[in-house]
mmCIF file of N, CA, C and O in Angstrom:
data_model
loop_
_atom_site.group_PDB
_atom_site.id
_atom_site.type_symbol
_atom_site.label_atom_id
_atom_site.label_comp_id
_atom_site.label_asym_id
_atom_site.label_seq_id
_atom_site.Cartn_x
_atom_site.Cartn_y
_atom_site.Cartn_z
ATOM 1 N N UNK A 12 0.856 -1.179 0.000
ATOM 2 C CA UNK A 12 0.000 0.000 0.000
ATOM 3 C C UNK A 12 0.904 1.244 0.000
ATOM 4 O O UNK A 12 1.767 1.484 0.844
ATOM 5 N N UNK A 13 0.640 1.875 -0.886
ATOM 6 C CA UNK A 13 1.115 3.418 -1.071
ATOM 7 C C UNK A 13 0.879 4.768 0.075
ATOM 8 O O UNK A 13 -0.258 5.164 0.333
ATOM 9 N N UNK A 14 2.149 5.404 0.716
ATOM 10 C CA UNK A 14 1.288 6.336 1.790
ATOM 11 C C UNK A 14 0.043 7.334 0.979
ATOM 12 O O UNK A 14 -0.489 8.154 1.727
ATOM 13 N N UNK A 15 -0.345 7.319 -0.183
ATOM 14 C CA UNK A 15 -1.512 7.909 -0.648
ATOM 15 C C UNK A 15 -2.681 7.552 -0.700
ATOM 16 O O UNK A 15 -3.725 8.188 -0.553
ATOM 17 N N UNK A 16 -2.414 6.134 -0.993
ATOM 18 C CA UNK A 16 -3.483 4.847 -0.135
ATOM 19 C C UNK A 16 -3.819 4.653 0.900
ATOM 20 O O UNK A 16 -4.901 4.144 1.192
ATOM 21 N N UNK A 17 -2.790 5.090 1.835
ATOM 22 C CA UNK A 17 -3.551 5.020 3.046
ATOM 23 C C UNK A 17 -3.960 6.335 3.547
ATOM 24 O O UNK A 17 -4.771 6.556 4.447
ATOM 25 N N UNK A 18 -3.463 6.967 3.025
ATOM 26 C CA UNK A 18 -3.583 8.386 3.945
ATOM 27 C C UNK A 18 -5.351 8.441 2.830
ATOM 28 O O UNK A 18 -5.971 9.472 3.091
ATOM 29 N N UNK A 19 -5.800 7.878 2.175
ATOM 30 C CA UNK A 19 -6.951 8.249 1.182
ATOM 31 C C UNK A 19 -8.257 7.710 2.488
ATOM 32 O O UNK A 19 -9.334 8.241 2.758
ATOM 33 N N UNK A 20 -7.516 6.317 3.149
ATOM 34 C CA UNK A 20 -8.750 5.788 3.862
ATOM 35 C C UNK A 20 -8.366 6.039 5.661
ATOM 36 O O UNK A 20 -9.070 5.578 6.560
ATOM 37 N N UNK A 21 -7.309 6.732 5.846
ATOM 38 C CA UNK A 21 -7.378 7.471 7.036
ATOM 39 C C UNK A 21 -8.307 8.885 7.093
ATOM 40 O O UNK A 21 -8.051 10.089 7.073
ATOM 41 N N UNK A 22 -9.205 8.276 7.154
ATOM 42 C CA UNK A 22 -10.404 9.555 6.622
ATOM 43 C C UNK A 22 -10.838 9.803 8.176
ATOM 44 O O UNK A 22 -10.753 8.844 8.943
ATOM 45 N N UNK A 23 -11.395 11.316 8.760
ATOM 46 C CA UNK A 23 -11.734 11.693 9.723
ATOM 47 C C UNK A 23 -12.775 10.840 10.305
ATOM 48 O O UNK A 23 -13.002 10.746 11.511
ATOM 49 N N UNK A 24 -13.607 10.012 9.041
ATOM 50 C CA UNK A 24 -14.721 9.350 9.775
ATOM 51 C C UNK A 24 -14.449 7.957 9.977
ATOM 52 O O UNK A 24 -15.232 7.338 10.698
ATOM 53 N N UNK A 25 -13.635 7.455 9.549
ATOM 54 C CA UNK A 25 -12.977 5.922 10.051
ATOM 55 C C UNK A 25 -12.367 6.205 11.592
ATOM 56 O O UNK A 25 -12.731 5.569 12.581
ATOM 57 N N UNK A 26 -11.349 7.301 11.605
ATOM 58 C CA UNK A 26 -11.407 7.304 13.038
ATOM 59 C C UNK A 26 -12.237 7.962 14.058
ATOM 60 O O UNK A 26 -12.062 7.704 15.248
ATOM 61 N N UNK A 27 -13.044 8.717 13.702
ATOM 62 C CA UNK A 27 -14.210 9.302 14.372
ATOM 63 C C UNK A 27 -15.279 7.967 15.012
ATOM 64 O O UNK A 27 -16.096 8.021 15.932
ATOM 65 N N UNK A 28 -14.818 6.575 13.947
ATOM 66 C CA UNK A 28 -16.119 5.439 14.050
ATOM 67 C C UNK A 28 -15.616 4.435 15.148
ATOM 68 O O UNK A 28 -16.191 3.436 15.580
ATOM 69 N N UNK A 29 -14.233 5.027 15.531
ATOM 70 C CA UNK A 29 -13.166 4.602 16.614
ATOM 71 C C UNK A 29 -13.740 4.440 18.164
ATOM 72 O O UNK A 29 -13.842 3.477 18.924
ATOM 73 N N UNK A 30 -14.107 6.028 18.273
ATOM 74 C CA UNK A 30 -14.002 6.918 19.234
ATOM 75 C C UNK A 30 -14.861 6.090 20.256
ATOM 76 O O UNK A 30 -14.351 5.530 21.226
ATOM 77 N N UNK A 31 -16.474 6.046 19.908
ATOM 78 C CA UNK A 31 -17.464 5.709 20.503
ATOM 79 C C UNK A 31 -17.382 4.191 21.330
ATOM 80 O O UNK A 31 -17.671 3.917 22.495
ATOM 81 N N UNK A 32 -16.967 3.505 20.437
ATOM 82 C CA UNK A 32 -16.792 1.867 21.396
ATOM 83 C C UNK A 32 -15.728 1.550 22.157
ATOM 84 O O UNK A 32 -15.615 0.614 22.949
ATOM 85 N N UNK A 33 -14.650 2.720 21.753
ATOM 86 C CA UNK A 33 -13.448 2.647 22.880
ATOM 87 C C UNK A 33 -13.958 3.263 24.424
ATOM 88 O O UNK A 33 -13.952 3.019 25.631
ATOM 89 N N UNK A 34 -14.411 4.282 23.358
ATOM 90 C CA UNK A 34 -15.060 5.193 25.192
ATOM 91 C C UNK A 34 -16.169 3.913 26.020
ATOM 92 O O UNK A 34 -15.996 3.911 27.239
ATOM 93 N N UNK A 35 -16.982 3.124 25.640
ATOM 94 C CA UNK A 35 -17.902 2.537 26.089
ATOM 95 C C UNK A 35 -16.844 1.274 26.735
ATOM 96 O O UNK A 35 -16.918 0.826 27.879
ATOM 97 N N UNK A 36 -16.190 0.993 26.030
ATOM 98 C CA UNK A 36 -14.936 -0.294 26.645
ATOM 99 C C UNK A 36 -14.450 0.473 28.215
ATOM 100 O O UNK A 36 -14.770 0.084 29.338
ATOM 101 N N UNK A 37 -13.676 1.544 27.892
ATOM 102 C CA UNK A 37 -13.356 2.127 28.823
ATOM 103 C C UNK A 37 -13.921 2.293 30.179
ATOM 104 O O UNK A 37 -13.428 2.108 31.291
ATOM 105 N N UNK A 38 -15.408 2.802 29.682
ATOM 106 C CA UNK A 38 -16.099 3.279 30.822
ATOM 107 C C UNK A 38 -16.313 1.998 31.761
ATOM 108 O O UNK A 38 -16.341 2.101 32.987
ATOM 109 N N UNK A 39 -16.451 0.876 31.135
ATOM 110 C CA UNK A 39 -16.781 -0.685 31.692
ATOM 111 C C UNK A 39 -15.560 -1.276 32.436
ATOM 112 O O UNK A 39 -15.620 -1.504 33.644
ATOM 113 N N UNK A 40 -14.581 -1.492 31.788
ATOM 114 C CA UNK A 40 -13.323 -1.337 32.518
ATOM 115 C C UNK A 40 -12.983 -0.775 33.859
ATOM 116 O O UNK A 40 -12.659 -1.362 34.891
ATOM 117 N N UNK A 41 -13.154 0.677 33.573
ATOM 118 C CA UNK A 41 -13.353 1.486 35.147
ATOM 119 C C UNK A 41 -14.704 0.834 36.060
ATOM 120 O O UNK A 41 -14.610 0.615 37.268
ATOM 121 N N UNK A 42 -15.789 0.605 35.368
ATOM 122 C CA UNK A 42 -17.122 0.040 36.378
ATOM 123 C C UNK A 42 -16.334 -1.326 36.952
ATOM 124 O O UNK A 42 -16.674 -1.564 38.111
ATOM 125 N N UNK A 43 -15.409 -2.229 36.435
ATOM 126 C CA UNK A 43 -15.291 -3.269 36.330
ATOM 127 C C UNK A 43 -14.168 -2.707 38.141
ATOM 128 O O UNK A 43 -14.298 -3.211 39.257
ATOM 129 N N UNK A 44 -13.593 -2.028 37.887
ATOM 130 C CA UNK A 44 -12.465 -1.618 39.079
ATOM 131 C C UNK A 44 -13.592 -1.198 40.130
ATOM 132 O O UNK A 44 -13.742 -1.728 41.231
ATOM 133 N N UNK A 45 -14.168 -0.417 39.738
ATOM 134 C CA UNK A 45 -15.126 0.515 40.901
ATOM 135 C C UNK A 45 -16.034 -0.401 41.890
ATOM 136 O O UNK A 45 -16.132 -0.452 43.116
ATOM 137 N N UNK A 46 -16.584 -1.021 40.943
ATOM 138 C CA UNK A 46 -17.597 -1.754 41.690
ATOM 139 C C UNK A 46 -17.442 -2.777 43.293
ATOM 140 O O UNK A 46 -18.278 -2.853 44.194
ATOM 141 N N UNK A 47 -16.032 -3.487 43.202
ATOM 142 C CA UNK A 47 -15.534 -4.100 44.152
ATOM 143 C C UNK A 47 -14.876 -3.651 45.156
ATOM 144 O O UNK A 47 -14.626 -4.329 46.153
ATOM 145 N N UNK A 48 -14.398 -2.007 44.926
ATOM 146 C CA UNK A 48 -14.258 -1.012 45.578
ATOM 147 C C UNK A 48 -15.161 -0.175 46.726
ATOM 148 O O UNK A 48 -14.785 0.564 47.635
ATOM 149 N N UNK A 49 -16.419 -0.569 46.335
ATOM 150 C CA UNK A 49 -17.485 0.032 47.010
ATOM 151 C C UNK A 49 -18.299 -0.576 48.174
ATOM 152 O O UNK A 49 -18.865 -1.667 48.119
ATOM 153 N N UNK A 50 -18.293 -0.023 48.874
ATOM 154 C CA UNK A 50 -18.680 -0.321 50.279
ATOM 155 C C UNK A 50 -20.181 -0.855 50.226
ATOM 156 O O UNK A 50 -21.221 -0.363 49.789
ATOM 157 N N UNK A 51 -19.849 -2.147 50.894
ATOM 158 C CA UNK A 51 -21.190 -2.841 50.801
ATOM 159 C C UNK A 51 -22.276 -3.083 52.349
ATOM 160 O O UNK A 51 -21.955 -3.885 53.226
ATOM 161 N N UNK A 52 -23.407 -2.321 52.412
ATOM 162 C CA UNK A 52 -24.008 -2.578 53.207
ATOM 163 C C UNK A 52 -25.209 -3.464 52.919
ATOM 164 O O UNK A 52 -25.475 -4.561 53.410
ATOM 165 N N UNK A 53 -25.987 -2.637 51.872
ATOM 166 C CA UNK A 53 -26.991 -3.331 51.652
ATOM 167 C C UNK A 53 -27.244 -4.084 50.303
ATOM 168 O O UNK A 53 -28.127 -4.844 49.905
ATOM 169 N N UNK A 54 -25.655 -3.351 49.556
ATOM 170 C CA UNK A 54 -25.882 -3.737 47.816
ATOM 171 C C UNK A 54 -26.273 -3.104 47.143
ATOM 172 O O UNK A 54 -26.032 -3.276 45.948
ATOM 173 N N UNK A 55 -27.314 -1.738 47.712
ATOM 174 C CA UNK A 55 -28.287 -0.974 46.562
ATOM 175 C C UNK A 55 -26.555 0.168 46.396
ATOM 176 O O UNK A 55 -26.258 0.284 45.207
ATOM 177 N N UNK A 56 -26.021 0.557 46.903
ATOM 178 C CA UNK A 56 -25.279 1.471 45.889
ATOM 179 C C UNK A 56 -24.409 0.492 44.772
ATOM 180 O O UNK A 56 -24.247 0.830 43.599
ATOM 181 N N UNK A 57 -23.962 -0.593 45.274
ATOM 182 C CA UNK A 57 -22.905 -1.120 44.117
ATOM 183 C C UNK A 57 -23.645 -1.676 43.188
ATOM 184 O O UNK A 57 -22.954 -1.920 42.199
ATOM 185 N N UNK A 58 -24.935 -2.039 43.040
ATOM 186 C CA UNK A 58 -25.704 -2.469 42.047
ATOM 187 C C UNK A 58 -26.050 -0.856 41.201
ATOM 188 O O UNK A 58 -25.894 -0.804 39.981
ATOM 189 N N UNK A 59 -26.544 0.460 42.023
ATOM 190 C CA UNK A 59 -26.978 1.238 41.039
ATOM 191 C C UNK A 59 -25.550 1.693 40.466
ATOM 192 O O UNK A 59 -25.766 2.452 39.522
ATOM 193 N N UNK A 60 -24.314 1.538 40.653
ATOM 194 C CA UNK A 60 -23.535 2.009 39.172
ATOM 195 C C UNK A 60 -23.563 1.597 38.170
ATOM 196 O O UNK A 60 -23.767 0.436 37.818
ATOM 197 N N UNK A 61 -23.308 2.733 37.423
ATOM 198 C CA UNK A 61 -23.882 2.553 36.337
ATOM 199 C C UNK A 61 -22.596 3.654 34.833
ATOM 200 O O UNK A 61 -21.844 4.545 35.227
ATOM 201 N N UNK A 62 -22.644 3.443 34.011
ATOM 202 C CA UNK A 62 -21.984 3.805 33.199
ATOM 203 C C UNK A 62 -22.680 5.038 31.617
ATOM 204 O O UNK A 62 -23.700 4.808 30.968
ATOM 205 N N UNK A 63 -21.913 6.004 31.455
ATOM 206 C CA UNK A 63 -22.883 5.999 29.959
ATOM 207 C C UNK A 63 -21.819 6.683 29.140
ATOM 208 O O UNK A 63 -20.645 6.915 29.428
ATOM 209 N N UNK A 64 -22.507 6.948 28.053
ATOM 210 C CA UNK A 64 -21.393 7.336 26.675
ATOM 211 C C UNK A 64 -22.055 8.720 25.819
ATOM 212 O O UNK A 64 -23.104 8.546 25.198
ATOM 213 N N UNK A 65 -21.503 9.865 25.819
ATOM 214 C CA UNK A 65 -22.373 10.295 25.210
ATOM 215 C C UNK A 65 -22.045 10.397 23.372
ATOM 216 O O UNK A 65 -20.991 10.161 22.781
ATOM 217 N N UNK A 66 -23.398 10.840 22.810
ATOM 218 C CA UNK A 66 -23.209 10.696 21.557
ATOM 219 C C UNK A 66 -21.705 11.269 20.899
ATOM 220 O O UNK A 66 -21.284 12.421 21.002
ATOM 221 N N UNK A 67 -20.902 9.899 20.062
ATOM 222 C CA UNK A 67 -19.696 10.195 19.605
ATOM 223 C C UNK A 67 -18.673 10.008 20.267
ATOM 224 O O UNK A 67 -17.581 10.315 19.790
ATOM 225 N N UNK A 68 -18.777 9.504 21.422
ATOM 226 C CA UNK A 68 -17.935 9.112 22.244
ATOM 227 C C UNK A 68 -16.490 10.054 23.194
ATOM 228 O O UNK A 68 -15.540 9.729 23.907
ATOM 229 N N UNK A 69 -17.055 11.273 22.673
ATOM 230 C CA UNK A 69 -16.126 11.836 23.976
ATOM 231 C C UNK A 69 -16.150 12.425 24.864
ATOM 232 O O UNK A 69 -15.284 13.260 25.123
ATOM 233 N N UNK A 70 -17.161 12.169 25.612
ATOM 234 C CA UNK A 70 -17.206 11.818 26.990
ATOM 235 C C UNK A 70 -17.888 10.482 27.226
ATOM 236 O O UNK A 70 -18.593 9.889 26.410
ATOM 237 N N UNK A 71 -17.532 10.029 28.650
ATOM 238 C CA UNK A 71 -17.840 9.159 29.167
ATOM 239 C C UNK A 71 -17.753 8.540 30.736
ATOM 240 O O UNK A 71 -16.584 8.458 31.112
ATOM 241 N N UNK A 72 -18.514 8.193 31.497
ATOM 242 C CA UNK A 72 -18.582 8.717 32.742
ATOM 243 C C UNK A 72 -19.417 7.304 33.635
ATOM 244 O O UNK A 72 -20.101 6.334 33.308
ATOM 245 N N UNK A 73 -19.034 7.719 34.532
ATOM 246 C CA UNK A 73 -19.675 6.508 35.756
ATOM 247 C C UNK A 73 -20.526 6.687 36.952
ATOM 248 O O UNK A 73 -20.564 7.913 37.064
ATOM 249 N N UNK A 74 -21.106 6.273 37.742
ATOM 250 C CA UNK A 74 -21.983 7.219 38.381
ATOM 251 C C UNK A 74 -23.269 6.897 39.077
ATOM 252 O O UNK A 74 -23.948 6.197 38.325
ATOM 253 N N UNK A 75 -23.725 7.072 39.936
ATOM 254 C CA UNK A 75 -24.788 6.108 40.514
ATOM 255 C C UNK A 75 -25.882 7.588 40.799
ATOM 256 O O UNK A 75 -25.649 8.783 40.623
ATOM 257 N N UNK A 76 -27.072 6.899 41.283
ATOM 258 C CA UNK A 76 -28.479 8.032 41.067
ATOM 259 C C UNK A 76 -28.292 7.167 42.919
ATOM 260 O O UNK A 76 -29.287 6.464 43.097
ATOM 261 N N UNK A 77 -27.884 7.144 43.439
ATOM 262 C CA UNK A 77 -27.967 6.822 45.051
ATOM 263 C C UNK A 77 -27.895 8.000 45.614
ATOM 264 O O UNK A 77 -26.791 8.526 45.477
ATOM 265 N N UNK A 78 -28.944 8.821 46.405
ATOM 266 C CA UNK A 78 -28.806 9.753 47.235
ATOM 267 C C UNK A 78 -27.856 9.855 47.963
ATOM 268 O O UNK A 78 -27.649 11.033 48.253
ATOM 269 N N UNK A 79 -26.966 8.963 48.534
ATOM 270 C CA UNK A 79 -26.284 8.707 49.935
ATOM 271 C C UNK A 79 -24.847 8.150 49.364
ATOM 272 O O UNK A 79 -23.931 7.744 50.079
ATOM 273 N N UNK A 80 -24.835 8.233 47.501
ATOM 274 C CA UNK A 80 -23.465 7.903 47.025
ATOM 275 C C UNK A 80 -22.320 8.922 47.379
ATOM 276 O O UNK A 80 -21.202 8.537 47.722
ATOM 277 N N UNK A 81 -22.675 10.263 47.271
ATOM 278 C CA UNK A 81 -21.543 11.619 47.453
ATOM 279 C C UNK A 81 -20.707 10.774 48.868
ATOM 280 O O UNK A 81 -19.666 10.118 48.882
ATOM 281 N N UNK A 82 -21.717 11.146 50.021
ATOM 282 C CA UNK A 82 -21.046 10.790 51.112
ATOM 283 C C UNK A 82 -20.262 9.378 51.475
ATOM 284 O O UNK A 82 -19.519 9.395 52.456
ATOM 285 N N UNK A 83 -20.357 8.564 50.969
ATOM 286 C CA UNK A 83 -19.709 7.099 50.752
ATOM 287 C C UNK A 83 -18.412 7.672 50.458
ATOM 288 O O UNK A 83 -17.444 7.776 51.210
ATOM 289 N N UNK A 84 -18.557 8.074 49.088
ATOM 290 C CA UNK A 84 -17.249 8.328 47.988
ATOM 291 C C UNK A 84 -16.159 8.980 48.893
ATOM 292 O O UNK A 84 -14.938 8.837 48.835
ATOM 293 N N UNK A 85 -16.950 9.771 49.789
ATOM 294 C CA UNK A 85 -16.257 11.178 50.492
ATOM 295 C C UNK A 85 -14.857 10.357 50.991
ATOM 296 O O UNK A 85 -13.652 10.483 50.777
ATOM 297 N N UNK A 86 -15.739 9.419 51.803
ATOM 298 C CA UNK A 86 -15.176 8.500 52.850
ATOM 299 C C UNK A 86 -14.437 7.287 52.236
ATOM 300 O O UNK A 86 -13.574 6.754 52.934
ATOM 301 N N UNK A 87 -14.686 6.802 51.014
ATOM 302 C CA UNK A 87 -14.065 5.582 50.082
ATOM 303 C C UNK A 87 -14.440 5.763 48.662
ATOM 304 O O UNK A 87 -15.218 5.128 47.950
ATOM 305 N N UNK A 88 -13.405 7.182 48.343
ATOM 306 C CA UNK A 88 -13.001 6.954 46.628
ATOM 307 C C UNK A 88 -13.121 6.095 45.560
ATOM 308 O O UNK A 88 -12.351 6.151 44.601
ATOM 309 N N UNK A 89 -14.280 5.079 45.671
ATOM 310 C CA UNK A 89 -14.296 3.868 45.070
ATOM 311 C C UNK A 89 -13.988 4.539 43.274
ATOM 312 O O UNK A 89 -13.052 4.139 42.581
ATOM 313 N N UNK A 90 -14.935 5.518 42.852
ATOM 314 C CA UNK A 90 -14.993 5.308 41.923
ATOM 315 C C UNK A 90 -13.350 6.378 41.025
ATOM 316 O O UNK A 90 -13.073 6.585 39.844
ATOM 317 N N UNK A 91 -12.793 6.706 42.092
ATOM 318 C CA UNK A 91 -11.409 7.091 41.461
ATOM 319 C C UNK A 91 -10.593 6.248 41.388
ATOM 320 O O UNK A 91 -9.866 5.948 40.441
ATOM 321 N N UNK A 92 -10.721 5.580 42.966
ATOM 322 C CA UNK A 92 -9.689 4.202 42.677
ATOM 323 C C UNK A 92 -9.657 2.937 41.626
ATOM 324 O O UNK A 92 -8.813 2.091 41.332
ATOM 325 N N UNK A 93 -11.162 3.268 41.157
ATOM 326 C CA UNK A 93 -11.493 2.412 40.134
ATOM 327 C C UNK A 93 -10.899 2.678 38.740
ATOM 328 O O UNK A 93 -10.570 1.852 37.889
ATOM 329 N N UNK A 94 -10.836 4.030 38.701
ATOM 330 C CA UNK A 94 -10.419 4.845 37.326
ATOM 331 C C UNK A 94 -8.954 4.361 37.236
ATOM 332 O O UNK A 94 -8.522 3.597 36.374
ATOM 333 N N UNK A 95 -8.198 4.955 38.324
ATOM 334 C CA UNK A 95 -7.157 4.613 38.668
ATOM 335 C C UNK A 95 -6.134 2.957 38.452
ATOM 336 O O UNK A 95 -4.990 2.707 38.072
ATOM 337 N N UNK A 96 -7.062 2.309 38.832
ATOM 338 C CA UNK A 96 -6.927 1.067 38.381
ATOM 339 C C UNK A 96 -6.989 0.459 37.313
ATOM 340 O O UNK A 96 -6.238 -0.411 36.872
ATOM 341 N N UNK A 97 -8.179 1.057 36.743
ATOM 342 C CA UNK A 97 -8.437 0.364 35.004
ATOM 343 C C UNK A 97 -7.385 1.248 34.206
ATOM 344 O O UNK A 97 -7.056 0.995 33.047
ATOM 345 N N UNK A 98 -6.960 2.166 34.847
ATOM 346 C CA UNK A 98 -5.654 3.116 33.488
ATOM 347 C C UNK A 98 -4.417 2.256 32.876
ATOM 348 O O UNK A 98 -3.702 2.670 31.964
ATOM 349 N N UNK A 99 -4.255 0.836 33.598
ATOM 350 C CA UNK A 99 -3.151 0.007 32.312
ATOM 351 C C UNK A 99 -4.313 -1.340 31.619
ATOM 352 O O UNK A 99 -3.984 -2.300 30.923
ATOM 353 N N UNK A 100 -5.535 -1.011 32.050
ATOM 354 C CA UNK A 100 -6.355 -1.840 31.045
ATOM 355 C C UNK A 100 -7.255 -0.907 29.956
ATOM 356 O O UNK A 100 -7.709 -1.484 28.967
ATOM 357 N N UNK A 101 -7.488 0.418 30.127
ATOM 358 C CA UNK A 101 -7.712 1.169 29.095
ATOM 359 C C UNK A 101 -6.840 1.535 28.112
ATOM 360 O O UNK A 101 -7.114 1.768 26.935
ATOM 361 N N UNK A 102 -5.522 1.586 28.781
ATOM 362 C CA UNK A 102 -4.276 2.128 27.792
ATOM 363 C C UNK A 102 -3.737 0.737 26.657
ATOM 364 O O UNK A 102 -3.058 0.897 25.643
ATOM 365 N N UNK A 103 -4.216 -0.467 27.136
ATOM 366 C CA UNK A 103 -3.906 -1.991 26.527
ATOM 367 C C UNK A 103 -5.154 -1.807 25.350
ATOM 368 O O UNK A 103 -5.079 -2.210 24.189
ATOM 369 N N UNK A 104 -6.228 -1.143 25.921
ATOM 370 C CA UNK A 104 -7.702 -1.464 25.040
ATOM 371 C C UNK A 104 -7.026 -0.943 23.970
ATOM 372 O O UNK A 104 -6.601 -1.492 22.954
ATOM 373 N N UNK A 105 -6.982 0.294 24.373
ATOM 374 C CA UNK A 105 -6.687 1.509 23.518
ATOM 375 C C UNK A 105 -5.495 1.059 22.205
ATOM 376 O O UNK A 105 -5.815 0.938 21.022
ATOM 377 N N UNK A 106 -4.290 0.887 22.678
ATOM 378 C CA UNK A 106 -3.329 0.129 21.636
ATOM 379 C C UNK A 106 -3.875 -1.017 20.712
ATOM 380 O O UNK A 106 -3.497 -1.080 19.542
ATOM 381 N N UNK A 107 -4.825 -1.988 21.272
ATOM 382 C CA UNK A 107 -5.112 -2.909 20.464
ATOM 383 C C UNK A 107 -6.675 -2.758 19.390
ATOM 384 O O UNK A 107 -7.277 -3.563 18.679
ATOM 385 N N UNK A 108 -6.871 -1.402 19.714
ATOM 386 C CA UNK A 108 -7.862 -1.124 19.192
ATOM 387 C C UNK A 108 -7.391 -0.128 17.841
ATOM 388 O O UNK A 108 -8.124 0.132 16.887
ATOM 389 N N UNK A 109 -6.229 0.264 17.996
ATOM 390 C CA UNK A 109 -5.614 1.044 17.299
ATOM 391 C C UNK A 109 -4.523 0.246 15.914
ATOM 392 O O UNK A 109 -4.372 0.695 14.778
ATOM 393 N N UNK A 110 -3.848 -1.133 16.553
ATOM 394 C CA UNK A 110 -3.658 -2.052 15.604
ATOM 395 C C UNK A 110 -4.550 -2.726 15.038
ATOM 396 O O UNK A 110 -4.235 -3.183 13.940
ATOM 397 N N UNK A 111 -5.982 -3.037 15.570
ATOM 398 C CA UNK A 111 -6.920 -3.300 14.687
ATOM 399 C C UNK A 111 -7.101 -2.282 13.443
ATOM 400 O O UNK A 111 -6.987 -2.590 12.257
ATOM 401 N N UNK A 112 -7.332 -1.321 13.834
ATOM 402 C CA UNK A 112 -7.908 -0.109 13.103
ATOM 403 C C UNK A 112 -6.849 -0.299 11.967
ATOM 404 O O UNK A 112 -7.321 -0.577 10.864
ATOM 405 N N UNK A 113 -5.908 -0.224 12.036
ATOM 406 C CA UNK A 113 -4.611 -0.023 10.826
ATOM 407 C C UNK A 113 -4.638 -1.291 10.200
ATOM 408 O O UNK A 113 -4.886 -1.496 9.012
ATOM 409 N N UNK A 114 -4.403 -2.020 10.955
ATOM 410 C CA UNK A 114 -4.460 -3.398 10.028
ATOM 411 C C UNK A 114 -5.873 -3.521 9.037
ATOM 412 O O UNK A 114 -5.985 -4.249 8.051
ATOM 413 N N UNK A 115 -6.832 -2.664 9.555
ATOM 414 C CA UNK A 115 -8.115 -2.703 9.024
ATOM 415 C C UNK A 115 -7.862 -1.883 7.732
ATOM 416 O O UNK A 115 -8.043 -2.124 6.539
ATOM 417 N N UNK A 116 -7.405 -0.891 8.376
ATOM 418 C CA UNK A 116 -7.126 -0.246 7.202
ATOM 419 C C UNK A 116 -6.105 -0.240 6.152
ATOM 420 O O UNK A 116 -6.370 0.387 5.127
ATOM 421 N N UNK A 117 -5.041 -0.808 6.242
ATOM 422 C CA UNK A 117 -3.852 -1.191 5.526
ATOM 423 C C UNK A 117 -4.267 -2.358 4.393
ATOM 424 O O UNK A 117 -3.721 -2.389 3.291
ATOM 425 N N UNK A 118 -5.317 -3.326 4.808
ATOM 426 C CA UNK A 118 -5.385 -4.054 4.270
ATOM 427 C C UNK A 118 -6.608 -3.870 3.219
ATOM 428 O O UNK A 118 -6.859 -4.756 2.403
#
């Protein structure tokens, strides 16, 4: 393949079509850290986290509708330590999502 060939199908919207399922991997990843992190009394906060993506994928965020989540967090950072944690399994997503993409496109 010719760099004119590729640079023809490195088009803004092949990687724009990137963006969205990495962010949604991501955000799951971090739920995946957070969740076991979180202080369990009765179960209703570690069951309501919850994850979302917004359209196009750049942002993406974690987050529970529990009245009584702020003050938990205050006291046990679950959902930073969670972030924190998933950052060498987002950065792995991320690379292998990126040799897909090329190989996708190279070929």
């Amino acid at each position: 393949m010719t760099p004119e060939e590729l640079a023809r199908k490195l088009t803004p919207a092949a990687l724009k079509a990137q963006i969205e399922p990495f962010m949604q991997r991501a955000v799951l990843l971090a739920l995946r850290e957070s969740q076991p992190r979180t202080p369990v009394d009765t179960g209703n906060l570690r069951r309501s986290e919850t994850t979302g993506v917004r359209q196009g994928g750049l942002i993406g965020a974690g987050g529970t509708n529990v009245e009584y989540a702020p003050f938990v967090h205050r006291r046990v950072p679950f959902f930073a330590q969670g972030i924190q944690a998933a950052a060498p399994a987002i950065e792995a997503e991320a690379e292998k999502i990126g040799i897909a993409f090329f190989a996708k496109v190279a070929s």
